[in-house]
Short mmCIF file of C-alpha atoms in Angstrom, two decimals:
data_model
loop_
_atom_site.label_atom_id
_atom_site.label_comp_id
_atom_site.label_asym_id
_atom_site.label_seq_id
_atom_site.Cartn_x
_atom_site.Cartn_y
_atom_site.Cartn_z
CA MET A 93 44.77 23.81 15.77
CA ALA A 94 45.27 23.87 12.03
CA GLN A 95 48.67 22.58 11.07
CA THR A 96 50.59 23.24 7.93
CA ILE A 97 52.29 20.53 5.93
CA GLU A 98 55.71 21.60 7.21
CA THR A 99 54.69 21.11 10.87
CA LEU A 100 53.31 17.58 10.41
CA PRO A 101 55.62 14.74 11.44
CA ASP A 102 57.14 12.44 8.84
CA ASP A 103 56.78 9.28 10.93
CA PRO A 104 53.81 7.14 9.69
CA ASN A 105 53.07 5.86 13.20
CA GLU A 106 52.73 9.40 14.53
CA LEU A 107 50.46 10.34 11.60
CA LYS A 108 48.27 7.29 12.29
CA ALA A 109 48.04 8.26 15.95
CA MET A 110 47.01 11.81 14.97
CA VAL A 111 44.30 10.49 12.61
CA LEU A 112 42.93 8.20 15.33
CA ALA A 113 42.91 11.08 17.82
CA GLU A 114 41.00 13.29 15.36
CA ARG A 115 38.46 10.53 14.72
CA ALA A 116 37.88 10.08 18.45
CA ARG A 117 37.46 13.86 18.83
CA ASN A 118 35.03 13.89 15.89
CA GLU A 119 32.94 11.09 17.46
CA ARG A 120 32.80 13.00 20.79
CA LEU A 121 31.62 16.14 18.96
CA VAL A 122 28.92 14.21 17.08
CA GLN A 123 27.73 12.69 20.37
CA THR A 124 27.64 16.14 21.99
CA ILE A 125 25.57 17.50 19.09
CA LYS A 126 23.09 14.62 19.40
CA GLU A 127 22.74 15.24 23.15
CA MET A 128 22.10 18.93 22.55
CA GLN A 129 19.47 18.15 19.90
CA ARG A 130 17.80 15.64 22.25
CA HIS A 131 17.80 18.26 25.02
CA ARG A 132 16.27 20.87 22.75
CA PHE A 133 13.79 18.77 20.73
CA GLY A 134 13.17 15.77 23.00
CA TRP A 135 13.40 12.05 22.32
CA ARG A 136 12.44 10.75 18.91
CA ALA A 137 9.25 8.71 18.73
CA GLU A 138 9.69 5.06 17.94
CA THR A 139 8.03 4.00 14.71
CA LEU A 140 6.87 0.53 13.80
CA PRO A 141 7.46 -1.00 10.39
CA GLU A 142 4.39 -1.08 8.14
CA ASP A 143 3.95 -4.86 8.34
CA GLN A 144 3.86 -4.67 12.16
CA MET A 145 1.16 -1.98 11.98
CA LEU A 146 -0.88 -4.11 9.57
CA LEU A 147 -0.51 -7.10 11.87
CA ALA A 148 -1.97 -5.10 14.76
CA LEU A 149 -4.86 -3.88 12.58
CA GLU A 150 -5.56 -7.42 11.40
CA GLU A 151 -5.80 -8.60 15.00
CA VAL A 152 -8.33 -5.85 15.78
CA GLU A 153 -10.39 -6.75 12.70
CA GLN A 154 -10.43 -10.43 13.67
CA THR A 155 -11.54 -9.59 17.19
CA GLU A 156 -14.30 -7.35 15.87
CA ALA A 157 -15.48 -10.03 13.42
CA GLY A 158 -15.54 -12.61 16.22
CA VAL A 159 -17.70 -10.37 18.40
CA ALA A 160 -20.07 -9.70 15.49
CA ALA A 161 -20.34 -13.43 14.71
CA ALA A 162 -21.09 -14.24 18.35
CA ALA A 163 -23.80 -11.55 18.45
CA GLU A 164 -25.28 -12.84 15.17
CA ALA A 165 -25.29 -16.41 16.42
CA THR A 166 -27.19 -15.55 19.61
CA SER A 167 -29.81 -13.23 18.15
CA ALA A 168 -32.30 -14.01 15.39
CA ALA A 169 -32.81 -10.29 14.75
CA GLU A 170 -29.07 -9.83 14.23
CA ARG A 171 -28.99 -12.77 11.79
CA GLU A 172 -31.83 -11.27 9.77
CA LYS A 173 -30.18 -7.84 9.81
CA ALA A 174 -26.87 -9.31 8.57
CA ALA A 175 -28.65 -11.31 5.84
CA ARG A 176 -30.49 -8.17 4.67
CA ARG A 177 -27.20 -6.27 4.56
CA ARG A 178 -25.61 -9.01 2.43
CA ARG A 179 -28.55 -9.08 -0.01
CA THR A 180 -28.84 -5.28 -0.32
CA ASN A 181 -26.83 -4.77 -3.48
CA ARG A 182 -26.43 -8.28 -4.82
CA GLY A 183 -25.87 -8.31 -8.56
CA ALA A 184 -25.55 -4.56 -9.04
CA LEU A 185 -22.35 -3.03 -10.35
CA PRO A 186 -20.38 -0.65 -8.13
CA VAL A 187 -21.12 3.02 -8.67
CA HIS A 188 -17.71 3.84 -10.15
CA LEU A 189 -18.01 1.34 -13.05
CA PRO A 190 -19.46 2.62 -16.35
CA ARG A 191 -22.81 1.28 -17.50
CA ILE A 192 -22.68 0.09 -21.11
CA GLU A 193 -25.82 -1.26 -22.70
CA THR A 194 -25.28 -3.51 -25.70
CA VAL A 195 -28.18 -4.69 -27.83
CA VAL A 196 -27.57 -7.74 -30.01
CA ASP A 197 -30.05 -8.15 -32.84
CA ILE A 198 -29.95 -11.53 -34.49
CA VAL A 199 -31.26 -11.14 -38.02
CA PRO A 200 -32.83 -14.29 -39.49
CA ALA A 201 -31.05 -15.79 -42.47
CA ALA A 202 -34.08 -15.40 -44.77
CA ARG A 203 -34.43 -11.68 -44.04
CA ALA A 204 -30.72 -10.92 -44.09
CA GLY A 205 -30.23 -12.56 -47.46
CA SER A 206 -27.25 -14.55 -46.22
CA ILE A 207 -26.39 -17.28 -43.79
CA GLY A 208 -25.78 -14.85 -40.93
CA SER A 209 -24.80 -11.30 -40.24
CA ALA A 210 -21.70 -9.66 -38.89
CA ARG A 211 -21.96 -7.34 -35.88
CA MET A 212 -19.40 -4.96 -34.38
CA SER A 213 -19.00 -5.21 -30.58
CA PRO A 214 -18.22 -2.20 -28.34
CA SER A 215 -14.60 -3.37 -28.04
CA GLY A 216 -14.15 -3.12 -31.81
CA SER A 217 -14.02 -6.83 -32.62
CA THR A 218 -16.32 -8.27 -35.26
CA SER A 219 -18.32 -11.40 -34.56
CA PHE A 220 -20.37 -13.46 -36.97
CA LEU A 221 -23.85 -14.32 -35.73
CA ARG A 222 -25.56 -17.33 -37.24
CA SER A 223 -29.27 -17.83 -37.12
CA SER A 224 -30.94 -21.15 -37.80
CA ALA A 225 -34.54 -20.01 -37.41
CA CYS A 226 -36.46 -18.08 -40.03
CA TRP A 227 -38.96 -15.44 -38.92
#
């Protein structure tokens, strides 16, 4: 099968025909390899793009929310249960957020000996507090 340079024809049309024949042979071999892989490993599973998967999940969530709303609308006990669930943690910070307690002491002008006093905040910025009342 392998040809040396001396055995190749000099005619460009014959060389083009040989290249086209080799490409066709190559395509047949690639197709045969794919068929053998399919026979051995089976068909490949079809996969959906991520946005299509999210669209399907959104539809399920909407259906579930509609069923829950219908159940809540028909039952007073369900309405009370849903209201209790909404009020459970109102105003509290999520567990993963840090708790920082900051105490601001406003010193009266008479005791401080000046018009106001400067305080340093936790972020590092300085603010000037002014007090108009004397204690």
